[in-house]
Coordinates of C-alpha atoms and ligand atoms in Angstrom, one line a residue:
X16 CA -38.8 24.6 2.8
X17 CA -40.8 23.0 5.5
X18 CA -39.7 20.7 8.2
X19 CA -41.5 17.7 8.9
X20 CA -40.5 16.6 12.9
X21 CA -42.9 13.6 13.4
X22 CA -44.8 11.2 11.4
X23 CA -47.6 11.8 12.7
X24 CA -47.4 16.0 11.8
X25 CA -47.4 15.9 8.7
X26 CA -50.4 17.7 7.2
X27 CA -53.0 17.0 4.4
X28 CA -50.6 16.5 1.5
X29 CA -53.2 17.3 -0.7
X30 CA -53.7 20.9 0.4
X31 CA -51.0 22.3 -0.6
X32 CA -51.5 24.4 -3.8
X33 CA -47.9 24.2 -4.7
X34 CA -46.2 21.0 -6.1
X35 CA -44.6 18.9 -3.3
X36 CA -41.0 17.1 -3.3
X37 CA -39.3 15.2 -0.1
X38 CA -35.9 16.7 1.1
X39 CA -33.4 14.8 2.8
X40 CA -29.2 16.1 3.0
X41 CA -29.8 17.8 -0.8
X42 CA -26.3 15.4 -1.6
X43 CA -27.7 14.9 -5.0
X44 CA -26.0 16.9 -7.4
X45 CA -28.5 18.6 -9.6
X46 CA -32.2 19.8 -9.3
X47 CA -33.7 15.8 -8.8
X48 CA -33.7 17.1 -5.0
X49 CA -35.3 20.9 -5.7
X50 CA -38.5 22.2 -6.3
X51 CA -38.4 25.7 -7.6
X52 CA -41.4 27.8 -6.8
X53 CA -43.0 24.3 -5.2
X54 CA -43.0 23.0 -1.6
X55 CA -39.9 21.1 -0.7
X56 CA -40.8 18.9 2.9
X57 CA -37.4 18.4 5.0
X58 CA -37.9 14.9 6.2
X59 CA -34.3 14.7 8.1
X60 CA -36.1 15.1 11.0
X61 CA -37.4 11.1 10.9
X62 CA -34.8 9.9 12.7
X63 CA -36.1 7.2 14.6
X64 CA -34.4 3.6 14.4
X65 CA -37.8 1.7 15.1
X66 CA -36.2 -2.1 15.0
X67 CA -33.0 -4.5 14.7
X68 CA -33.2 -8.5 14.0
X69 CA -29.8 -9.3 15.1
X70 CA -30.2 -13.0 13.4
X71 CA -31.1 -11.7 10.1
X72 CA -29.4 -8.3 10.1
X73 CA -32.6 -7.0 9.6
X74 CA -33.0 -3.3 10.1
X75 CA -36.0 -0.9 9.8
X76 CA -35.6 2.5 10.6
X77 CA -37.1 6.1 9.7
X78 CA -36.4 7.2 6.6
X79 CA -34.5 10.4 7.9
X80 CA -32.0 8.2 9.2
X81 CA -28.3 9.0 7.5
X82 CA -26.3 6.1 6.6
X83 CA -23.7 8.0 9.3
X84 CA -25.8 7.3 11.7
X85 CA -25.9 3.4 10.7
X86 CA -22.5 3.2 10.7
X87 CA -21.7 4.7 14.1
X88 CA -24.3 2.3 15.4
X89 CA -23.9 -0.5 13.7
X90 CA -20.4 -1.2 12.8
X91 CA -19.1 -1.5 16.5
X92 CA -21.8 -4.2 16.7
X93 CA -20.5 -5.8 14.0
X94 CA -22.7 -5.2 11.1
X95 CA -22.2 -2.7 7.7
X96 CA -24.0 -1.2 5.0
X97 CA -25.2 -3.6 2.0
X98 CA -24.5 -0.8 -0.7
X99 CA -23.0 2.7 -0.1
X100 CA -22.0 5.5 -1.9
X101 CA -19.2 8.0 -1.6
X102 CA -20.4 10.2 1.0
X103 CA -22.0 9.1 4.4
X104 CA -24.1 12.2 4.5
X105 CA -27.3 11.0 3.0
X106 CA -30.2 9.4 3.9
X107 CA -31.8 6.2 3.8
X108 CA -34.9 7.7 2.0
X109 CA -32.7 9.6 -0.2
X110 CA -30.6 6.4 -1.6
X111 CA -33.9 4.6 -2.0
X112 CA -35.2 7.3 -4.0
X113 CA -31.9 7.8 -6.5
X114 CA -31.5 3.8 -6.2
X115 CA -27.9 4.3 -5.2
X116 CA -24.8 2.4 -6.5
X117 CA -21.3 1.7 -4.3
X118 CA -18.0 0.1 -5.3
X119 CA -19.5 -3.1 -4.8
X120 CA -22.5 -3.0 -7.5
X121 CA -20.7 -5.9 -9.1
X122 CA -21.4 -8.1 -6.1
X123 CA -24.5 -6.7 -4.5
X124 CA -26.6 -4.6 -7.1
X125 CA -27.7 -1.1 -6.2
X126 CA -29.3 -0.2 -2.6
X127 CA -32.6 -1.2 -3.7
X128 CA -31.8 -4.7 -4.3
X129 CA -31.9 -5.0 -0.5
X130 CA -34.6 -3.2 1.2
X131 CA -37.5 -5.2 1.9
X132 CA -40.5 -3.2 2.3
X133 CA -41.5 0.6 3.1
X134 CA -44.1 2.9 4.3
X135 CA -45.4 5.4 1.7
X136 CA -47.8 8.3 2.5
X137 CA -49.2 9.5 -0.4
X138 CA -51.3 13.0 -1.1
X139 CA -54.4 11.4 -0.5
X140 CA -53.3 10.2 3.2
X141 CA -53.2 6.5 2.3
X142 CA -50.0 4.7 3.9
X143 CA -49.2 2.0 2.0
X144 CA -46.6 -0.4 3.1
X145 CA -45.0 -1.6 -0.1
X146 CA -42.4 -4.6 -0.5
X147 CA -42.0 -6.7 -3.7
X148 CA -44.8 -9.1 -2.4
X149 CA -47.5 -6.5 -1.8
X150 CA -47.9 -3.1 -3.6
X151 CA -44.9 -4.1 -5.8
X152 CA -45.7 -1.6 -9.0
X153 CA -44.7 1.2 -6.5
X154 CA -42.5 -0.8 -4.5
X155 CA -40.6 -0.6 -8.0
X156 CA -41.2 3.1 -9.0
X157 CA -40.5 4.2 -6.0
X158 CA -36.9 2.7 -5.7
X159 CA -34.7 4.9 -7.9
X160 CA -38.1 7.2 -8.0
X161 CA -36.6 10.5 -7.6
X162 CA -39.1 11.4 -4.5
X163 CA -42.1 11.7 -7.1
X164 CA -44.4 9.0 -5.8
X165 CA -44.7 10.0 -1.9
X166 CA -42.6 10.4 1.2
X167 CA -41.3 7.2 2.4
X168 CA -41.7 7.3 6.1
X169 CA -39.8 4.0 7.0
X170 CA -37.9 1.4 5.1
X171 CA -36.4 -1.4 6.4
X172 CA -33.5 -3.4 4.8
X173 CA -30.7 -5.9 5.5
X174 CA -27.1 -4.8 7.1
X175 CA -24.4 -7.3 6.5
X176 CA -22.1 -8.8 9.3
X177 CA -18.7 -7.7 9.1
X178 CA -15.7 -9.0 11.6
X179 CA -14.1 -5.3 12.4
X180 CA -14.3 -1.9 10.5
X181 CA -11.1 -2.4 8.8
X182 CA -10.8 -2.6 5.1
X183 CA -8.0 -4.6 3.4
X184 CA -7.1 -2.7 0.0
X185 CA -5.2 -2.9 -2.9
X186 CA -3.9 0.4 -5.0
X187 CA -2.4 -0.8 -8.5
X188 CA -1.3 1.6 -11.0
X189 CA -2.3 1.1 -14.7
X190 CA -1.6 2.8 -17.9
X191 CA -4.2 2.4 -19.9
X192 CA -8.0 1.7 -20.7
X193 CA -7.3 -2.3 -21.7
X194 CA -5.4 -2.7 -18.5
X195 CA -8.1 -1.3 -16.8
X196 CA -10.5 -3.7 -17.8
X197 CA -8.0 -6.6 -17.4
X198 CA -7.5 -5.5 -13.7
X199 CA -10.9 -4.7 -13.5
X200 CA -11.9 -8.7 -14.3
X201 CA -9.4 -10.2 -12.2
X202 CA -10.8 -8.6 -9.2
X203 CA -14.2 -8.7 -10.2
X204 CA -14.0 -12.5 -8.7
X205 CA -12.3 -12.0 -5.8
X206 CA -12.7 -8.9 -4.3
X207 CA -16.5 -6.9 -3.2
X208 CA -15.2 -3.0 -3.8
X209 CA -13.4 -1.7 -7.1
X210 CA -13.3 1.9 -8.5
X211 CA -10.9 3.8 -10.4
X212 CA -9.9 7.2 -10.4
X213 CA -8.1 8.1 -13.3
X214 CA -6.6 10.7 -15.9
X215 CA -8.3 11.3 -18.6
X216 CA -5.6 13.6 -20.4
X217 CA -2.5 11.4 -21.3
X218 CA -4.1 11.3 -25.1
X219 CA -2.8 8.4 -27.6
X220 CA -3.7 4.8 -27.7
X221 CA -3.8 4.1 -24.0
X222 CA -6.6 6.7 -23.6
X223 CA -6.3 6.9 -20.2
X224 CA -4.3 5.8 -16.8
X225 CA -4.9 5.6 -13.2
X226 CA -4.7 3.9 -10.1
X227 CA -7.5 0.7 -9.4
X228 CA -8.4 0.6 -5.8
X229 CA -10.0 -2.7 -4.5
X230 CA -11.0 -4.0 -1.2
X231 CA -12.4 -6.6 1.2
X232 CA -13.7 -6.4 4.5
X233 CA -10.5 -7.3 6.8
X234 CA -11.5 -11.0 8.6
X235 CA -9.4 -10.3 11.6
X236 CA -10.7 -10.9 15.1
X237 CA -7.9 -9.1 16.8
X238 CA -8.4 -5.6 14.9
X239 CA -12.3 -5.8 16.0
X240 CA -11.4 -4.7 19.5
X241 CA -9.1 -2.0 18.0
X242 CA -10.6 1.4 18.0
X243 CA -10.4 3.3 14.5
X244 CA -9.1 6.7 15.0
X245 CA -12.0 9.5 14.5
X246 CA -10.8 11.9 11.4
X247 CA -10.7 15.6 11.8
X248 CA -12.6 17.1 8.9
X249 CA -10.6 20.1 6.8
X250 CA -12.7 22.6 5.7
X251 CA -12.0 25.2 3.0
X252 CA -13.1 27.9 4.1
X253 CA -13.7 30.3 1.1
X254 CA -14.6 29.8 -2.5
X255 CA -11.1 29.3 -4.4
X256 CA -10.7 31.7 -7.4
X257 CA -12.5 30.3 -10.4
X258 CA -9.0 30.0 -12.5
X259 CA -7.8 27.6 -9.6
X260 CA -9.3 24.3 -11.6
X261 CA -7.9 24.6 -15.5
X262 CA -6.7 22.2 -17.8
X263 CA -2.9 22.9 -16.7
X264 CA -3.7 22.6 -12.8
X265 CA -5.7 19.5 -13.2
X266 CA -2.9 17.6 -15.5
X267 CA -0.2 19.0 -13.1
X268 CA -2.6 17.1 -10.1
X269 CA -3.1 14.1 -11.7
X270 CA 0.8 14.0 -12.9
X271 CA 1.7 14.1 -9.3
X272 CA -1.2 11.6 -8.0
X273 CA -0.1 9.3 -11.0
X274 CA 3.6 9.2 -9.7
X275 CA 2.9 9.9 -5.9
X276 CA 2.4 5.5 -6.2
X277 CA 5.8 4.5 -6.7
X278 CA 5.3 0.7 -6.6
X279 CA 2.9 -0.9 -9.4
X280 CA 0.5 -2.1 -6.3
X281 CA 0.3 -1.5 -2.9
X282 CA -1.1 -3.2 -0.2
X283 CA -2.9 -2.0 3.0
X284 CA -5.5 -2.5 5.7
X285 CA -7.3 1.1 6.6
X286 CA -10.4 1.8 8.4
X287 CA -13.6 1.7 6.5
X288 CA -13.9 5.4 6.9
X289 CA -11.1 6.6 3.9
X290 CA -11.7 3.9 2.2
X291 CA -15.6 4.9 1.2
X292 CA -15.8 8.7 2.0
X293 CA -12.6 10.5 1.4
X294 CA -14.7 13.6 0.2
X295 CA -16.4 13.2 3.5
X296 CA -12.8 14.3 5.6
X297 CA -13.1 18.0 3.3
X298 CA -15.9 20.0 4.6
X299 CA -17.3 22.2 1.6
X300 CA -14.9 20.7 -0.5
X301 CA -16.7 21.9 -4.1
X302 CA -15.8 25.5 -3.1
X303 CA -12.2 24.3 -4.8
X304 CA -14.6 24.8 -7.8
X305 CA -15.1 28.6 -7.1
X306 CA -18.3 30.6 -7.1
X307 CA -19.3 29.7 -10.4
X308 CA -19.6 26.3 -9.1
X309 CA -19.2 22.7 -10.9
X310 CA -21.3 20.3 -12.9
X311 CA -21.4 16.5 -12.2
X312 CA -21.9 14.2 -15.3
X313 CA -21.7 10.3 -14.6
X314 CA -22.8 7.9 -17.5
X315 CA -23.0 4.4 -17.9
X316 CA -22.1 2.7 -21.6
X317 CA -22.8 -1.0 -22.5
X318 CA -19.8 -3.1 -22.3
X319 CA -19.9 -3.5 -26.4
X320 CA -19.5 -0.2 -26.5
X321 CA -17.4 0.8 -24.0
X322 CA -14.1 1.5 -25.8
X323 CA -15.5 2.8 -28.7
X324 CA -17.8 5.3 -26.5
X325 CA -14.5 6.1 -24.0
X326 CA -12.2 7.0 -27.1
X327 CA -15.1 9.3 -28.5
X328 CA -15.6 11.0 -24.9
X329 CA -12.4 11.3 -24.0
X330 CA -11.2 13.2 -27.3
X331 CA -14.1 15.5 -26.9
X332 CA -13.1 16.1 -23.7
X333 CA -9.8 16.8 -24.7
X334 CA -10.7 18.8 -27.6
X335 CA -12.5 20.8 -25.7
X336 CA -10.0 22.1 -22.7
X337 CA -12.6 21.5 -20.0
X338 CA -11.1 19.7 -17.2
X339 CA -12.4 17.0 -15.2
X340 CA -10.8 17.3 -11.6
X341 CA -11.8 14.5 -10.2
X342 CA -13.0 11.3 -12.1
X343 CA -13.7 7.8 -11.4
X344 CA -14.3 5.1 -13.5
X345 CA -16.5 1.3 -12.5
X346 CA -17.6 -1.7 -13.9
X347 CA -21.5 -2.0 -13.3
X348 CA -22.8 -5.7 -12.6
X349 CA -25.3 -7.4 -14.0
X350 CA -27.8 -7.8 -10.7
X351 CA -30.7 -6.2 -12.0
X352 CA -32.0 -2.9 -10.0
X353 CA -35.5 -3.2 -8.9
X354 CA -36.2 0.1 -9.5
X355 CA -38.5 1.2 -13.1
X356 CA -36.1 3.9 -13.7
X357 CA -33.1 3.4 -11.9
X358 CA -29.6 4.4 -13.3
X359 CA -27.0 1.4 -12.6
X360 CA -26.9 -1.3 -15.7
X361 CA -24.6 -3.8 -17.0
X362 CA -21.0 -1.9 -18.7
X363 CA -19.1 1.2 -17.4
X364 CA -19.5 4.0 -15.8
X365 CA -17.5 7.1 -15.6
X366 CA -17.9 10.2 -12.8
X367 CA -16.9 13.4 -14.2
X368 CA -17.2 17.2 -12.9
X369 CA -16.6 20.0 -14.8
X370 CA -15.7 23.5 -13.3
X371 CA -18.8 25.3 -14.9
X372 CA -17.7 27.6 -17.5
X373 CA -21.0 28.7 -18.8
X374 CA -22.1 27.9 -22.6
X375 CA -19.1 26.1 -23.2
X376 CA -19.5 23.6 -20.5
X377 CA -23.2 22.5 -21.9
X378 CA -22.0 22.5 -25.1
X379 CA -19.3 19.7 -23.9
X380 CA -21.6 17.9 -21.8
X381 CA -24.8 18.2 -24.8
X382 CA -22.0 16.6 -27.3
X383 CA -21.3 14.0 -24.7
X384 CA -25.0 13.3 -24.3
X385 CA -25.2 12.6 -27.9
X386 CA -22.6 10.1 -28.1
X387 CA -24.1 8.1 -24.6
X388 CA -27.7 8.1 -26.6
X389 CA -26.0 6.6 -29.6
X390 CA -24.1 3.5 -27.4
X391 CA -28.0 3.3 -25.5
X392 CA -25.9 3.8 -22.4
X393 CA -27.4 6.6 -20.0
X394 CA -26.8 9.8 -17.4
X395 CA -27.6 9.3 -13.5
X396 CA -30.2 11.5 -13.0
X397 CA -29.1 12.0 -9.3
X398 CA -26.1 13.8 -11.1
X399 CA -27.9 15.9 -13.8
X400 CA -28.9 19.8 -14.0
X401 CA -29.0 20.3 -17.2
X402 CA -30.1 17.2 -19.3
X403 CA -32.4 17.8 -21.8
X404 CA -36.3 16.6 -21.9
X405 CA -35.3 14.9 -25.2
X406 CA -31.8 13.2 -23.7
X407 CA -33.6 11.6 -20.4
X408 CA -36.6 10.5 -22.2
X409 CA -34.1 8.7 -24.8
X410 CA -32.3 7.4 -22.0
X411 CA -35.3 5.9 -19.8
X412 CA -38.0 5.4 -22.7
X413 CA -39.7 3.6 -19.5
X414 CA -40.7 6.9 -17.9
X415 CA -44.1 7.2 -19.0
X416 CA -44.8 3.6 -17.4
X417 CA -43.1 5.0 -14.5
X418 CA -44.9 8.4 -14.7
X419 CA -48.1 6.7 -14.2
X420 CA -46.9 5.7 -10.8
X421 CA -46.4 9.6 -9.5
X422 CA -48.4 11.3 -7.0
X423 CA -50.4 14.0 -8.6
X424 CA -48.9 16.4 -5.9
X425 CA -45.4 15.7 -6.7
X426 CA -43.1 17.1 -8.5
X427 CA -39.3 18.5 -8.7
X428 CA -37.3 20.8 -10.8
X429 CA -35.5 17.9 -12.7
X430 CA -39.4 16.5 -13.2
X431 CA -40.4 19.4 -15.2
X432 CA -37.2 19.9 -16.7
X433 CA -36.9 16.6 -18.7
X434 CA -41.0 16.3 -19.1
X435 CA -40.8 19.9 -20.5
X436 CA -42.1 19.5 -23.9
X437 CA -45.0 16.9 -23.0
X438 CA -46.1 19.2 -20.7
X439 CA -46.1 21.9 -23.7
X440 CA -47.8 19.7 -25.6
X441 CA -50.2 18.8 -22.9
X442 CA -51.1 22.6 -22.8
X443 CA -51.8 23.2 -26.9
X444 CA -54.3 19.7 -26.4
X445 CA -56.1 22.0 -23.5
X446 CA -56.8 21.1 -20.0
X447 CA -55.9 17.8 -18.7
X448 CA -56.9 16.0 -15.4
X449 CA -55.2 17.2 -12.3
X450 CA -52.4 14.5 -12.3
X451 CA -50.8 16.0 -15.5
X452 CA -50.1 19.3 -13.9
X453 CA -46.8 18.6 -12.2
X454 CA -45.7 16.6 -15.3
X455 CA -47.8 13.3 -15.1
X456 CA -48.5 12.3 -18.7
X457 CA -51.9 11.2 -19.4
Ligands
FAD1423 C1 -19.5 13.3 -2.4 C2 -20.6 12.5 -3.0 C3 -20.5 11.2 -3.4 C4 -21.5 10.5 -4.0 N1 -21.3 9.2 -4.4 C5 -22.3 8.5 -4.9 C6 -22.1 7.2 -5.3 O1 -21.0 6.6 -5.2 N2 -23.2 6.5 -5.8 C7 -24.5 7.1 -5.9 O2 -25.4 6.4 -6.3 N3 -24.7 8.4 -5.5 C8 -23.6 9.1 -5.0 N4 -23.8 10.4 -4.6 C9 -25.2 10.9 -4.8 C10 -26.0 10.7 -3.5 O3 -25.8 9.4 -2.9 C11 -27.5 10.7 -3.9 O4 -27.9 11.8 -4.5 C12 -28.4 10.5 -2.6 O5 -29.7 10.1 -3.1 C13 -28.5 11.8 -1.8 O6 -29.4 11.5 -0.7 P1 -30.0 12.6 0.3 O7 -30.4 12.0 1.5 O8 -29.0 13.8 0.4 O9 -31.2 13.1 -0.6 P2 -31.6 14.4 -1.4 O10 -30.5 14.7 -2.3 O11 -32.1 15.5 -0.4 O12 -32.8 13.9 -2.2 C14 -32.6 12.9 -3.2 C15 -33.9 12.4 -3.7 O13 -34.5 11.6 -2.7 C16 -35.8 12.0 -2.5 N5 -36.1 11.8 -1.1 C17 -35.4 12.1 0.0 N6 -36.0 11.6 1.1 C18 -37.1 11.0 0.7 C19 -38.2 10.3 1.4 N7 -38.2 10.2 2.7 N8 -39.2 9.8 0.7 C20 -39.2 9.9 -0.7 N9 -38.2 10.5 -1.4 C21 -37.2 11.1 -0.7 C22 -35.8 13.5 -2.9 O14 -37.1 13.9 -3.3 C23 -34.9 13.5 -4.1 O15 -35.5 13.1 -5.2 C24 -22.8 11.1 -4.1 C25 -23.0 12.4 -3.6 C26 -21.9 13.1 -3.1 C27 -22.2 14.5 -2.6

């Protein structure tokens, strides 16, 4: 890994001899963020807030910047993120390149949909500023570009003005997938940030229960003077057994969860801090996973599909005693993402990890990719290790427009991975120009 400090330090991209991927906080879950036996630039180190239009909320910073660091700027002042995810802890060149999604896709699209223009340096030292006026083929691969078509230096987008850093929420119980939905369309209208979590392993009709969570950024002027208090992170400090996270464990959890709600809805106003990054208060919380570690797997399914597709996963998931600890359910939007291969799409998505259990596991997770290909839903790359060449390219038959748009220096793990057999077949045809070597098509 090497670390990049200044702009102005970085070296000749195009001497390195080894493939080349950015590194930000590594917060993605698979290999989209690794580079095995390549050259993997930590770019945390641009860090520089370069300028703030307090009239238009405009803000353009270096792309090393984490969105924490926004917030603890930013929100005292009055101003929030347009789109975040669940953790804090990643940066602003990281959710351009993964296109990231938040509760509030329905109302605001992904990240992308609100940056305005960055800096790219490429391999052959051109810095190109990009925006959807000028440069706007990479303006649009790069966004939701997995890192493959240069290092974006800066980027600047637009914050939205918020009245204090409170967040007024709603928890309401339901007991099954149509409920869901129903909840999920009433609050579509009036409220900006919905998820689910929910339990996947009550079986029958209902196919699954949990509690809907939905919020709005409290108006109050008398809570902006009042000081949210700063949470402690736990940690845990070892790797729990692997046998911790079973079937019988995870239904006893969500039993309890379920019930810990006694009242069908409950109101309250919270800081904005629990309300978006609960993960964010466990310090190494996937060691509850054990050494053996976990896999991610989020999809997204067409609306028409959606039930169809949920009672197909859901008894394969059953079927097959893997348990997913933790998993949260959305509606997607229809605000289109400006990225060529980003992830979020009109219909539903759902957030799973599996405690990895070796062969078993992929098996699971292959027979789930086979019913998402069949609804033409998809998997968030962001999310993936283990996808197959044939699986992503079904799932983003745009790549090879988007593959025209890499640098020839670039390249990941997840690159190779899912580009595998054209780059076999590239081989057998004999040698190709140096842009197909990291996985370019030609
Ligand atoms: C607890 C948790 C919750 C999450 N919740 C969500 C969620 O709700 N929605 C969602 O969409 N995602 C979610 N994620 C995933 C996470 O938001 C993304 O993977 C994010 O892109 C990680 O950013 P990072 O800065 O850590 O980048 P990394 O993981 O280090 O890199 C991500 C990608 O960005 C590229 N990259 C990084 N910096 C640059 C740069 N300067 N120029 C060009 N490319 C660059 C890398 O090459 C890589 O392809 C979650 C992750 C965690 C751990």
């Amino acid at each position: 890994m090497q670390t990049i400090y200044w702009q102005n330090e970085l070296s000749d991209l195009a001497t390195y001899e080894q493939p080349i991927l950015p590194y930000a906080y590594g917060r993605s879950y698979g290999d989209s963020c690794l580079n095995e036996n390549g050259i993997s630039l930590d770019l945390t180190h641009l860090r520089r807030f370069i300028s703030f239009d307090q009239v238009t909320g405009l803000l353009r910073c270096e792309a090393g910047v984490s969105l924490a660091e926004i917030l603890d700027i930013f929100v005292p002042r009055g101003w929030f993120l347009p789109v975040t995810p669940g953790t804090k802890f990643v940066s602003v060149g990281g959710a351009i390149a993964n296109d990231i999604h938040g509760k509030n896709h329905h109302r605001s699209g992904t990240f992308g949909c609100h940056v305005t223009c960055f800096e790219l340096l490429r391999s052959n030292g051109q810095r190109l500023t990009c925006s959807p006026d000028q440069n706007s083929e990479l303006f649009r691969a790069t966004i939701g570009g997995l890192g493959l078509t240069g290092i974006i230096l800066w980027a600047e987008f637009r914050l939205k003005p918020i009245v204090n850093p409170y967040i007024d929420m709603d928890h309401i119980r339901f007991s099954s997938l149509d409920e869901f939905f129903e909840i999920s369309a009433e609050s579509d209208q009036d409220f900006e940030y919905t998820m689910s979590w929910v339990d996947l392993f009550i079986g029958g009709q209902n196919l699954c229960r949990g509690i809907f969570m939905r919020g709005n950024h409290n108006q109050s002027q008398t809570l902006a003077s009042k000081p949210t208090k700063k949470r402690l992170p736990l940690a845990l400090p070892i790797n729990l057994p692997s046998f911790t996270l079973n079937t019988i464990t995870v239904k006893a959890f969500n039993e309890l969860y379920y019930h810990a709600q006694v009242r069908k809805r409950v109101h309250k106003t919270m800081p904005y801090d629990p309300f978006f990054y609960p993960l964010d208060s466990i310090h190494d919380w996937y060691r509850m996973y054990g050494k053996r570690g976990f896999l991610q797997y989020q999809f997204v399914i067409p609306f028409e599909h959606a039930r169809e597709a949920m009672r197909e996963t859901l008894g394969r998931i059953r079927h097959s005693g893997e348990g997913s600890f933790l998993t949260v359910l959305k509606t997607f939007g229809d605000i289109p993402s400006p990225g060529v291969l980003s992830f979020p799409r009109p219909g539903l998505t759902l957030a799973l990890d599996f405690a990895y259990g070796g062969q078993k596991t992929l098996d699971l997770l292959n027979e789930l990719d086979t019913i998402i290909m069949q609804t033409r839903g998809a998997l968030y790359p962001a999310k993936d290790a283990r996808m197959s060449a044939q699986s992503f390219q079904t799932f983003y038959p745009q790549w090879k427009q988007f593959a025209e748009y890499i640098d020839p220096h670039f390249s990941s793990s997840f690159w190779r991975r899912v580009t595998a057999a054209t780059q076999a077949n590239q081989k057998c045809r004999g040698p190709q120009p140096s842009a197909g070597v990291w996985g370019v098509p030609t």
